[in-house]
Tab-separated table of C-alpha atoms (C1' of nucleotides) in Angstrom:
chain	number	residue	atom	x	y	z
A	1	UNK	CA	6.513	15.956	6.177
A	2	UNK	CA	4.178	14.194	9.191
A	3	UNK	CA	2.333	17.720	9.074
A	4	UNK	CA	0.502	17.033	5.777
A	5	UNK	CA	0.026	13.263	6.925
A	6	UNK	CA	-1.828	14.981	9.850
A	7	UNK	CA	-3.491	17.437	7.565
A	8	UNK	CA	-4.916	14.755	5.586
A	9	UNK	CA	-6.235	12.359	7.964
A	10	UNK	CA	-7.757	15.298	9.907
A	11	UNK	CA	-9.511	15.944	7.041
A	12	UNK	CA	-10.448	12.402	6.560
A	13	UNK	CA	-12.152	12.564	9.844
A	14	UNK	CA	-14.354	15.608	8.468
A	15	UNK	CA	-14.961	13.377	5.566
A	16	UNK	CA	-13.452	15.668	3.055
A	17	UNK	CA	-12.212	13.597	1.016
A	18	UNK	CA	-10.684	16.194	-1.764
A	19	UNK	CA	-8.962	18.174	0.823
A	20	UNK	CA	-7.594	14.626	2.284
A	21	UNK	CA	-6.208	13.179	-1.084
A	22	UNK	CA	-4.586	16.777	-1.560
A	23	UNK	CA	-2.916	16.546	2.002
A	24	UNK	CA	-1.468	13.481	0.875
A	25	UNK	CA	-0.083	14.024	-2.720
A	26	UNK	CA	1.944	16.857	-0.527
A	27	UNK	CA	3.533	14.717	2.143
A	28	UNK	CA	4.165	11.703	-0.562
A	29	UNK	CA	6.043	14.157	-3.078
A	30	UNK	CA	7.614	15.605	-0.205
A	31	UNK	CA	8.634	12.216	1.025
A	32	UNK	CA	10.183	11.129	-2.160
A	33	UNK	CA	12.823	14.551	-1.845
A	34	UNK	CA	16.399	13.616	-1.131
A	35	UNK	CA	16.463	16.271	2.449
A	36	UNK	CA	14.397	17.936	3.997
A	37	UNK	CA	13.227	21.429	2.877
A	38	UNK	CA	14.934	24.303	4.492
A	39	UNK	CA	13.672	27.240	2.218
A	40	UNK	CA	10.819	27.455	0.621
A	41	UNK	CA	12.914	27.894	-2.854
A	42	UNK	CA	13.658	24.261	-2.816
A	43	UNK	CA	10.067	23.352	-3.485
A	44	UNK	CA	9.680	25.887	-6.641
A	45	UNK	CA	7.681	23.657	-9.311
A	46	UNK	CA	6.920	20.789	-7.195
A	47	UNK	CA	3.448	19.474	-8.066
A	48	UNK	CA	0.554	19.438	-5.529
A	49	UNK	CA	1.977	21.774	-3.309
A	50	UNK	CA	-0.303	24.796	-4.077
A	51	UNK	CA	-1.578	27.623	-1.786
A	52	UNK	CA	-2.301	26.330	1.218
A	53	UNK	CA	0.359	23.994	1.526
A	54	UNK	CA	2.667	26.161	0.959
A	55	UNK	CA	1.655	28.927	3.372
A	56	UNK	CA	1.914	25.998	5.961
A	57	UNK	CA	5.091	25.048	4.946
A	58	UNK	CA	5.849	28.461	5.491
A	59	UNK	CA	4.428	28.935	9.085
A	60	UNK	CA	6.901	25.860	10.161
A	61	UNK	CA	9.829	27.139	8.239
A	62	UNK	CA	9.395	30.704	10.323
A	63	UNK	CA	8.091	29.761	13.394
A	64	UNK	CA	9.152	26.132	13.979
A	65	UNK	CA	5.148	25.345	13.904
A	66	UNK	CA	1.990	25.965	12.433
A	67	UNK	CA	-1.393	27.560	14.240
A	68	UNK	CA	-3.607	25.352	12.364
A	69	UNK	CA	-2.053	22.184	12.806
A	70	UNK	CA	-1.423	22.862	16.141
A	71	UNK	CA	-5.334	23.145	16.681
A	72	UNK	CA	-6.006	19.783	15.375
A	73	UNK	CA	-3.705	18.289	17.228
A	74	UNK	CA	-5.290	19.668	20.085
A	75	UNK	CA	-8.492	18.929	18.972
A	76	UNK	CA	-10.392	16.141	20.865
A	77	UNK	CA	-12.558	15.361	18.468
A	78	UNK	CA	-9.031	14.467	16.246
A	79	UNK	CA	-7.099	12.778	18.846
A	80	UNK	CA	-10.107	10.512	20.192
A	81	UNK	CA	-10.572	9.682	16.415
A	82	UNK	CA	-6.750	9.119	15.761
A	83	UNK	CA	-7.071	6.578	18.768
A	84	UNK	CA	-9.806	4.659	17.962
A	85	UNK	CA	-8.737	4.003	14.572
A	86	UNK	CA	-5.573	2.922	15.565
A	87	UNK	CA	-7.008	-0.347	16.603
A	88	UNK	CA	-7.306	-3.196	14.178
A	89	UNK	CA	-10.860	-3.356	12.800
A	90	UNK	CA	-12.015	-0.069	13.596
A	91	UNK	CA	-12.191	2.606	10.457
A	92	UNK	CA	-13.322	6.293	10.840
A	93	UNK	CA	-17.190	5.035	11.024
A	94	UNK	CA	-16.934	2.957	14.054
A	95	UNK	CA	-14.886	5.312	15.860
A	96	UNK	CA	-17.500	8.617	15.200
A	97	UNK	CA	-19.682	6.390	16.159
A	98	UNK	CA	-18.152	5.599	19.446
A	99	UNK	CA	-16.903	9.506	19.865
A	100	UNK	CA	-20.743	10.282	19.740
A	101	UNK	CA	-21.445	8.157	22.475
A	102	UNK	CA	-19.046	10.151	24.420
A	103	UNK	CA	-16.446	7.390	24.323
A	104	UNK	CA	-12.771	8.838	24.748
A	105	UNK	CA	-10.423	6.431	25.560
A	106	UNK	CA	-9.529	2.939	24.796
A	107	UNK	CA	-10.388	1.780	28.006
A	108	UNK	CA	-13.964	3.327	27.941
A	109	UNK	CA	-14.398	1.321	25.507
A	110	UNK	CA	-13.660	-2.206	26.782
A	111	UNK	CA	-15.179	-1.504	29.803
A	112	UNK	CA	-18.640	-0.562	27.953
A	113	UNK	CA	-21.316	-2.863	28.377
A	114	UNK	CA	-23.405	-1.967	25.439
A	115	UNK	CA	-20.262	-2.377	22.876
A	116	UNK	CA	-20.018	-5.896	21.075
A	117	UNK	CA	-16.942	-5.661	19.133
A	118	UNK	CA	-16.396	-8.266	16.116
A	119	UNK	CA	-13.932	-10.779	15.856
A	120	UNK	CA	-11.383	-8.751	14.084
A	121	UNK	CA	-11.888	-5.747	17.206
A	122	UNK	CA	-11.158	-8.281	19.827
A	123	UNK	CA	-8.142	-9.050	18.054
A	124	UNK	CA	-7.002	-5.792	17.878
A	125	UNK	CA	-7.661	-4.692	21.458
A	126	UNK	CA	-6.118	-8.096	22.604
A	127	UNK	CA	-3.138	-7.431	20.759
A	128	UNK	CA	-3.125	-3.741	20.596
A	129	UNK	CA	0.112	-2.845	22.086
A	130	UNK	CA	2.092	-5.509	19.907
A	131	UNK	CA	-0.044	-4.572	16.714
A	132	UNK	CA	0.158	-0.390	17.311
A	133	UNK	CA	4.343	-1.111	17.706
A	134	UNK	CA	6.522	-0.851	14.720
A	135	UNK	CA	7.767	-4.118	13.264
A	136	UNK	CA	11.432	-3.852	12.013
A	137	UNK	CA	12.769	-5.289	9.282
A	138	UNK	CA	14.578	-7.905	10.740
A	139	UNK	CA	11.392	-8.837	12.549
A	140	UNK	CA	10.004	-9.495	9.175
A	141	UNK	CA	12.663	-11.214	7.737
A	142	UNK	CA	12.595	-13.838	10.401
A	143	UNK	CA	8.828	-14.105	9.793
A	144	UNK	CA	9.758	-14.591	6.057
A	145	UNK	CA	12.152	-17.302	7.079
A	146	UNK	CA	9.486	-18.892	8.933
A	147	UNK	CA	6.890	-19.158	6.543
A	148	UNK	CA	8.940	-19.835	3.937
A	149	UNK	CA	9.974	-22.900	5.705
A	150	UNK	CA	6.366	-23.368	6.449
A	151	UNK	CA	5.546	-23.013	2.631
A	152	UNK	CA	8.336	-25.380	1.688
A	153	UNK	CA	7.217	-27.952	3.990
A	154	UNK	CA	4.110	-28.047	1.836
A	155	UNK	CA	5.220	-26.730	-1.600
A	156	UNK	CA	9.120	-27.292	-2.203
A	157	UNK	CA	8.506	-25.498	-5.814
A	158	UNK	CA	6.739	-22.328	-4.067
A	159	UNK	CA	8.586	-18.971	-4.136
A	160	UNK	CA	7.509	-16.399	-1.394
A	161	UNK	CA	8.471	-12.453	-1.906
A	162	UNK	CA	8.487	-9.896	1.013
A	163	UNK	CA	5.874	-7.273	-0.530
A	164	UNK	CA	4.563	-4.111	1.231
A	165	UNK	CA	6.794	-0.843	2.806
A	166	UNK	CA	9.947	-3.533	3.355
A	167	UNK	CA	10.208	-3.958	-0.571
A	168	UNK	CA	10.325	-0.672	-0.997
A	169	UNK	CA	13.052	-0.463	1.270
A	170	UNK	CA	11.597	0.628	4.772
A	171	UNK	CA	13.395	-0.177	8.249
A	172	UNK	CA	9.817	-0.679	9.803
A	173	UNK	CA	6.213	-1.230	9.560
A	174	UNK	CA	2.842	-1.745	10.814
A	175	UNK	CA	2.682	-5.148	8.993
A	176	UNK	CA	4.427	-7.289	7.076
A	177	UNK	CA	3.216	-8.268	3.264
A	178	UNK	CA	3.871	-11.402	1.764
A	179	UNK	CA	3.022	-12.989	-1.793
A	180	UNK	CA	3.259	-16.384	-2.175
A	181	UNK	CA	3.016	-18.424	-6.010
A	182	UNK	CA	4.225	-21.695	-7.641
A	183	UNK	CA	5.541	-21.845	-11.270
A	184	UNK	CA	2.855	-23.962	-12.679
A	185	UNK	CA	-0.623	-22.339	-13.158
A	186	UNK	CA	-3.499	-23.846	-10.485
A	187	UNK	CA	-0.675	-25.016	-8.147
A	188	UNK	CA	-1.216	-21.934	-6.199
A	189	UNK	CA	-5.110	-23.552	-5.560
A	190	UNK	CA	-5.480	-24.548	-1.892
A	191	UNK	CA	-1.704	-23.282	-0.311
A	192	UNK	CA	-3.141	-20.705	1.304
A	193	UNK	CA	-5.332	-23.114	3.341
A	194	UNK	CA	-2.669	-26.105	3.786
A	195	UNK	CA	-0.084	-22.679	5.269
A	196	UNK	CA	-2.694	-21.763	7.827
A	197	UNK	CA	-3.061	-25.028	9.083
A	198	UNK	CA	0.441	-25.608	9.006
A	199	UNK	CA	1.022	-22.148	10.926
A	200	UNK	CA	-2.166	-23.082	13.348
A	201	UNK	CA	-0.611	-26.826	14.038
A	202	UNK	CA	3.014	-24.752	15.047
A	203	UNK	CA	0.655	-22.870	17.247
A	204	UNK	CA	1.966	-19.241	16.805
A	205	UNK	CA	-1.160	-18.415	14.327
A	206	UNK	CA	-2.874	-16.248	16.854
A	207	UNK	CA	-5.653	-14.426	14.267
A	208	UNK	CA	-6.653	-15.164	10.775
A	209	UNK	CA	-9.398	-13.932	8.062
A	210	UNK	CA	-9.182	-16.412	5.249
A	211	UNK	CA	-10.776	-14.581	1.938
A	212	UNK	CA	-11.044	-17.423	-0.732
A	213	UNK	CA	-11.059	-17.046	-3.707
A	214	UNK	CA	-13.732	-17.819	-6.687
A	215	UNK	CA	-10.708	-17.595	-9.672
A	216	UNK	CA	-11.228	-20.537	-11.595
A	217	UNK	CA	-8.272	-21.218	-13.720
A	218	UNK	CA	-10.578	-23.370	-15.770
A	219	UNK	CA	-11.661	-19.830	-17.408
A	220	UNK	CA	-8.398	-18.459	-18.020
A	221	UNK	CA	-8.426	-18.013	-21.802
A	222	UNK	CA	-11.596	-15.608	-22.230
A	223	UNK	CA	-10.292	-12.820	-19.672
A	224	UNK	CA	-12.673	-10.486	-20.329
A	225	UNK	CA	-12.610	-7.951	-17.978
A	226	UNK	CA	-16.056	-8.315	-15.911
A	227	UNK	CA	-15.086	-12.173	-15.145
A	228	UNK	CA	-11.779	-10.892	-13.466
A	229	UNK	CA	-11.588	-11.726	-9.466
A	230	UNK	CA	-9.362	-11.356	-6.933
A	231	UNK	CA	-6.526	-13.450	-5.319
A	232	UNK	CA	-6.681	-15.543	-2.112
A	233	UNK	CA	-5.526	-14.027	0.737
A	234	UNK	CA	-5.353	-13.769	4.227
A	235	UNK	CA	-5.165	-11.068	6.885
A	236	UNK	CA	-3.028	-12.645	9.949
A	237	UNK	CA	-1.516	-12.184	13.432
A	238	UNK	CA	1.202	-14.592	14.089
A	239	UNK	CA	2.761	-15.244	17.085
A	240	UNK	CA	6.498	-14.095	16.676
A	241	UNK	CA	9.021	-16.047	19.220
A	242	UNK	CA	12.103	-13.682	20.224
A	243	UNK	CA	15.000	-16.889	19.336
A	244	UNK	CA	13.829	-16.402	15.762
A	245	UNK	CA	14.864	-12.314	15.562
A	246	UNK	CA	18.673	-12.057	14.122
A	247	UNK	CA	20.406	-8.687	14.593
A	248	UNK	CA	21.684	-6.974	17.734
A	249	UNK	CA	17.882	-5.862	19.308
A	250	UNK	CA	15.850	-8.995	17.803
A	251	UNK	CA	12.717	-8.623	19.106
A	252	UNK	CA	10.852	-4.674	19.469
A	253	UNK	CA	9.378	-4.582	22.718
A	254	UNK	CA	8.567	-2.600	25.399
A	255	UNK	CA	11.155	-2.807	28.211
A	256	UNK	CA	9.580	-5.110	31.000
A	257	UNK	CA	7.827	-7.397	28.659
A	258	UNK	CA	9.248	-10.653	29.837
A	259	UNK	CA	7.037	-12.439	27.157
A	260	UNK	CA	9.728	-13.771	24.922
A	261	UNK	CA	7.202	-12.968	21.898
A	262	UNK	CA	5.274	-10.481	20.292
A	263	UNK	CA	2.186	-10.103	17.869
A	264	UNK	CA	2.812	-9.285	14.339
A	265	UNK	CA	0.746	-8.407	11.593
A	266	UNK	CA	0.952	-10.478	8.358
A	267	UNK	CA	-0.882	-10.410	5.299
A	268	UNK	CA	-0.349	-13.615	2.902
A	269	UNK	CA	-1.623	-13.357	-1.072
A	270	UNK	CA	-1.589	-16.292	-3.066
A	271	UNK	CA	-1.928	-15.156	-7.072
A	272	UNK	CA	-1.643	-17.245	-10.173
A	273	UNK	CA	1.592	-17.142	-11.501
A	274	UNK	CA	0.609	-15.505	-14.823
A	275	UNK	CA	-0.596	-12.753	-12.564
A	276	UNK	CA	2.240	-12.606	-10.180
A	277	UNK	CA	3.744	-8.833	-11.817
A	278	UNK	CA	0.659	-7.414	-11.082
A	279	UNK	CA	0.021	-8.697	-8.206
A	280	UNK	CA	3.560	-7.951	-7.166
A	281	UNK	CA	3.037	-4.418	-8.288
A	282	UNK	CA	-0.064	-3.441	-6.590
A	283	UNK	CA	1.196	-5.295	-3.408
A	284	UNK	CA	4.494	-3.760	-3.126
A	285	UNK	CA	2.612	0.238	-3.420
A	286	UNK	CA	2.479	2.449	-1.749
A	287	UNK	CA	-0.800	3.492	-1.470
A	288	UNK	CA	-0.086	6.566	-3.443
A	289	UNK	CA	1.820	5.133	-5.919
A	290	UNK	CA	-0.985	2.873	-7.044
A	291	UNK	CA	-3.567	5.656	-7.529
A	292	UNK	CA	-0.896	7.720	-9.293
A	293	UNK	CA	-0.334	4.381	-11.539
A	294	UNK	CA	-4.053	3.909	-12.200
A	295	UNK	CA	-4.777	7.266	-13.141
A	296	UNK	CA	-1.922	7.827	-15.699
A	297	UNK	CA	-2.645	3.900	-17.117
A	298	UNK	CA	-6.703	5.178	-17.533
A	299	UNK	CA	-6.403	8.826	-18.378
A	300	UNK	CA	-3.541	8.902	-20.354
A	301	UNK	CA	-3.233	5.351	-22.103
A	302	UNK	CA	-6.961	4.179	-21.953
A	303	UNK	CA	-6.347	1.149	-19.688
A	304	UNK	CA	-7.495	-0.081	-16.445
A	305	UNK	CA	-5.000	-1.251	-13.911
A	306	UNK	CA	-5.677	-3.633	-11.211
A	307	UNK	CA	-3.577	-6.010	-8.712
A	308	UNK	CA	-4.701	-8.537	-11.538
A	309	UNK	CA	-3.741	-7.095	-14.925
A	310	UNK	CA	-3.626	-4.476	-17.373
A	311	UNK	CA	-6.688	-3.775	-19.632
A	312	UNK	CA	-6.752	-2.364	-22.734
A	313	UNK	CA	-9.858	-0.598	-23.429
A	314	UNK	CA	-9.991	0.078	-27.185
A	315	UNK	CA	-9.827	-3.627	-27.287
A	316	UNK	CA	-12.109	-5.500	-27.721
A	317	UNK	CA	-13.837	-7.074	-24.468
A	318	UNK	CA	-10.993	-5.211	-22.475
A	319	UNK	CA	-8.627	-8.328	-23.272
A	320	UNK	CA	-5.911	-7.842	-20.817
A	321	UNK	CA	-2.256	-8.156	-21.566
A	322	UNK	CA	0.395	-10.301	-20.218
A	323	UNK	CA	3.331	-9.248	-19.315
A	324	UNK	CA	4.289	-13.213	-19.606
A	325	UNK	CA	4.849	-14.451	-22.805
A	326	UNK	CA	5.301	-18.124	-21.364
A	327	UNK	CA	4.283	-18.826	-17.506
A	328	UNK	CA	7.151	-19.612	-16.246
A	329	UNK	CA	8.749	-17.984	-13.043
A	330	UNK	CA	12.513	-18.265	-13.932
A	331	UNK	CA	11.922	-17.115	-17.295
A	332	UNK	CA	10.184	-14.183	-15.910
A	333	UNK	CA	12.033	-13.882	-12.947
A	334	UNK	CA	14.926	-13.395	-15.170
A	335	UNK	CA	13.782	-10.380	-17.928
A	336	UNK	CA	12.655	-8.729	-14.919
A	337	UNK	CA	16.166	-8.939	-13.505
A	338	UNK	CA	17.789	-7.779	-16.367
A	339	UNK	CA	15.047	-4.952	-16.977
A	340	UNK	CA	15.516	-3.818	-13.667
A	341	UNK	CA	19.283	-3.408	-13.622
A	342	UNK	CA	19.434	-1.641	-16.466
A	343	UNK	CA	16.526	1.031	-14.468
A	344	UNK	CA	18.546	0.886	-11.669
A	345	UNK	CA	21.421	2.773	-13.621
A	346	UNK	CA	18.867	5.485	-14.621
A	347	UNK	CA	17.912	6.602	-11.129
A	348	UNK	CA	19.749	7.895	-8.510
A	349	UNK	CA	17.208	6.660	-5.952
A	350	UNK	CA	18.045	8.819	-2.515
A	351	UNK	CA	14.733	7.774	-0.909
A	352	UNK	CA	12.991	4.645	-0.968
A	353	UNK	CA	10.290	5.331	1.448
A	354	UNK	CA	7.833	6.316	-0.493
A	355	UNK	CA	5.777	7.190	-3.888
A	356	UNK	CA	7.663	8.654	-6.708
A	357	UNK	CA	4.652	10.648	-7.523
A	358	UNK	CA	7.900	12.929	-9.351
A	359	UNK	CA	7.792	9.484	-11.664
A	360	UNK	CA	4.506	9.778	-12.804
A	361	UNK	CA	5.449	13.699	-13.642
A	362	UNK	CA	7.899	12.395	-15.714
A	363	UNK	CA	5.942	9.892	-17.286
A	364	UNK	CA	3.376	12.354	-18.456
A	365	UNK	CA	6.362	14.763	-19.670
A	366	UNK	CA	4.424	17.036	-18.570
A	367	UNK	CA	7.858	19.358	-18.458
A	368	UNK	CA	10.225	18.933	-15.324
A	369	UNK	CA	9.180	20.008	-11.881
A	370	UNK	CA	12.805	22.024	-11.513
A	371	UNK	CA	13.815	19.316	-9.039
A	372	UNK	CA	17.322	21.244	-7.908
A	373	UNK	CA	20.004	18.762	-7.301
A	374	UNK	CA	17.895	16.079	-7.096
A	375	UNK	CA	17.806	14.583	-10.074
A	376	UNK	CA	21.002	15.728	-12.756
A	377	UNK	CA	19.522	16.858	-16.096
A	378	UNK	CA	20.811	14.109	-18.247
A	379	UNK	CA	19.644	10.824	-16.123
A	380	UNK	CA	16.015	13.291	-15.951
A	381	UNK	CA	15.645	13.458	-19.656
A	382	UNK	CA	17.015	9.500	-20.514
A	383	UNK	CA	15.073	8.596	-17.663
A	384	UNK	CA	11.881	10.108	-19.065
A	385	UNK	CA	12.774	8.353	-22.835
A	386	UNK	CA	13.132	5.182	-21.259
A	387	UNK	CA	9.619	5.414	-19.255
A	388	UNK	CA	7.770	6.488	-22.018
A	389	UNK	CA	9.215	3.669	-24.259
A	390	UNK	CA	8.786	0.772	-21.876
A	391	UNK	CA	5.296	1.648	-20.664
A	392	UNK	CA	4.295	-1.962	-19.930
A	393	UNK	CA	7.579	-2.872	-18.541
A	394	UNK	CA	7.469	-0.069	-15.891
A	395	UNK	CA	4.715	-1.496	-14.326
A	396	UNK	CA	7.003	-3.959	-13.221
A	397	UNK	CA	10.049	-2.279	-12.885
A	398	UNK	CA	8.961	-1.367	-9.338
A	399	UNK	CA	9.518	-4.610	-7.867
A	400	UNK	CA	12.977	-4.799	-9.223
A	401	UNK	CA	13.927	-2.142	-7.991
A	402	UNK	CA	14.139	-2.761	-4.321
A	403	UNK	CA	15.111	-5.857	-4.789
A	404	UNK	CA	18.518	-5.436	-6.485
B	1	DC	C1'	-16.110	23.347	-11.825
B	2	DG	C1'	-15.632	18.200	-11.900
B	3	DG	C1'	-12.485	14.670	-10.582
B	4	DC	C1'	-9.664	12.636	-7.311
B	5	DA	C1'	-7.998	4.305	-7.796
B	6	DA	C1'	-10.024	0.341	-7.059
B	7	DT	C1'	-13.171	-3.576	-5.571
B	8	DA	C1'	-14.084	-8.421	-3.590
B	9	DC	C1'	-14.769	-10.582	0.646
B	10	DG	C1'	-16.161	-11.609	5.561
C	1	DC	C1'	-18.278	-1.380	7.554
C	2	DG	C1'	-13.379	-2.653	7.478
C	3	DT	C1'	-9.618	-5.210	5.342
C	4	DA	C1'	-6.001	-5.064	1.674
D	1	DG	C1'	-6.770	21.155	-1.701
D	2	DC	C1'	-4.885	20.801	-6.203
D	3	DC	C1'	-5.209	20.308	-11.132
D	4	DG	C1'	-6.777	20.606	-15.896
DNA sequence: CGGCAATACG
DNA sequence: CGTA
DNA sequence: GCCG
């Protein structure tokens, strides 16, 4: 349901950020339903829709809409918000700021004297009407084909994995997420770097925001939790030529544009290989699914998850597991595979936008959100056994998933 | 009524 | 503050 | 706003 999407940003705008993260539990268990809900008796004993969601639910189901969510779209306070942060580089702090200033439209903006925008704003507005399009997924594969050719150029051992909303099985997106390792540990050092110049010397890299990285592999064997860091990445917008599209449409564009190209864009993460599950997990989402993931690991098992690893916190100096037990990528590659395929049989998977926040009800077995013909009784209850004995593994299950 | 994921980098 |  |  887009309502509760617009429910919860609205109230992201009034900074309530309770109200927000409610809003959004709704619309991702919605999401992850087979159909679409025709009565409210097919959402008996969902979680997180309470009260309120429910009486809008209700509103829509009578009367085709709802009074309150018609107001905020209607409000100009919302939609002036909604725009702004629909450019790259402006969040909901830049754009109150420039809705105080009595700013309402894009071009009020650029034509403001008194505005300096940064580097990553001009990027945005210069490429705002590629950037705000959807990308499709065979737009990213073909920007997968090119970087991988890129990467091989440089690294013939280097594997690259389409991460992000495509993973997950999406037809589009706002951007397209790519990790990118080598089998042997420290290898990964530096690719990042040697891509982007490679990309820059082919001349379609039109943006990029390089984050290094201050992981020293030298450290590896105490990984205690407070020396952990992050990965390199970088946050780019590449140049993508309409030849390189396969499929019927190739490129998404506006009719008129006589271009040839568009602006896509791509985020590039570079992780160690012996973090690559993790990495691959937190990478892949969504959003919602990580937060679900993260509170269950804490709460309910005493460990921290990040994109880097899994703590254990009655451990000793939060030592964090590996999923590895050697570092290499077939090998890993491989049990994941297998692991995967046998999940795979357990879930008759009839959406793959978004969350299973469901899963994480199940996990808990904290008893059965009566899910009607969703789910049949007997996959529920040996799916539930099989999460609860394979906690570790289901981290990683996620990736394998989409990619059978 | 408190908690709601997480945190480094530019 | 904005990015992921 | 929803949950424990």
């Amino acid at each position: 349901m887009d309502v509760m999407e617009e429910l919860a940003e609205s109230s992201e705008f009034n900074e309530s950020k309770g109200p927000c993260l409610a809003f959004r539990q709704a619309a991702s268990v919605l999401k992850s339903l087979p159909s679409a809900v025709r009565c409210l008796g097919a959402i008996q004993g969902l979680p997180w829709l309470g009260e309120h969601t429910k009486a809008v639910m209700e509103e829509i189901l009578t009367f085709g809409r709802s009074f309150k969510v018609e107001e905020i779209r209607c409000d100009e306070r919302y939609q002036a918000l909604k725009l702004f942060t629909s450019v790259f580089g402006v969040g909901p702090k830049t754009a109150e700021k420039w809705y105080r200033r009595g700013l309402r439209s894009l071009k009020e903006i650029l034509t403001e004297p008194n505005i300096q925008l940064n580097r990553m704003q001009r990027a945005g507005f210069l490429y705002y009407s590629d950037i705000s399009k959807a990308v499709s997924k065979a737009e990213a594969e073909a920007l997968g084909c090119i970087i991988e050719e890129t990467v091989h150029w440089i690294a013939p051992d280097a594997v690259l994995a389409l991460t992000g909303g495509f993973r997950r099985g999406k037809e589009y997106g706002h951007d397209v997420d790519f990790l990118l390792t080598v089998p042997e540990m420290g290898k990964e050092e530096g690719l990042l770097l040697h891509v982007i110049d490679r990309l820059r010397d082919q001349g379609i890299l039109l943006y990029c925001d390089h984050q290094g990285s201050t992981f020293d592999v030298s450290k590896l064997p105490s990984c205690r939790f407070e020396d952990m860091d992050h990965f390199q990445k970088c946050f780019l917008i590449l140049r993508l030529e309409e030849g390189q599209v396969e499929g019927e449409r190739g490129l998404q564009r506006d009719p008129g544009d006589s271009r040839g190209w568009r602006a896509v864009r791509v985020d590039l993460v570079a992780p160690p290989v012996d973090r690559y599950a993790f990495a691959l997990l937190g990478w892949t989402g969504s959003k919602q699914f990580g937060r679900d993931l993260r509170t269950f690991a804490r709460k309910e098992r005493q460990m921290l998850l990040d994109n880097h690893a899994l703590y254990d916190k009655t451990k000793r100096n939060y030592s964090y597991r590996r999923l590895l037990r050697r570092t290499s990528l077939p090998i890993w590659v491989w049990s994941m595979w297998s692991l995967g395929r046998e999940m795979h049989k357990h879930l008759p998977l009839t959406d793959t936008d978004t969350i299973p926040t469901l899963y994480i009800q199940y996990i808990k077995g904290s008893q059965t959100p009566s899910l009607g013909n969703t789910f049949c009784h007997e996959v529920e209850r040996r799916f539930c056994r099989f999460i609860k004995a394979n906690f570790l593994q289901f981290y990683t299950f996620w990736h394998v998933l989409f990619n059978i």
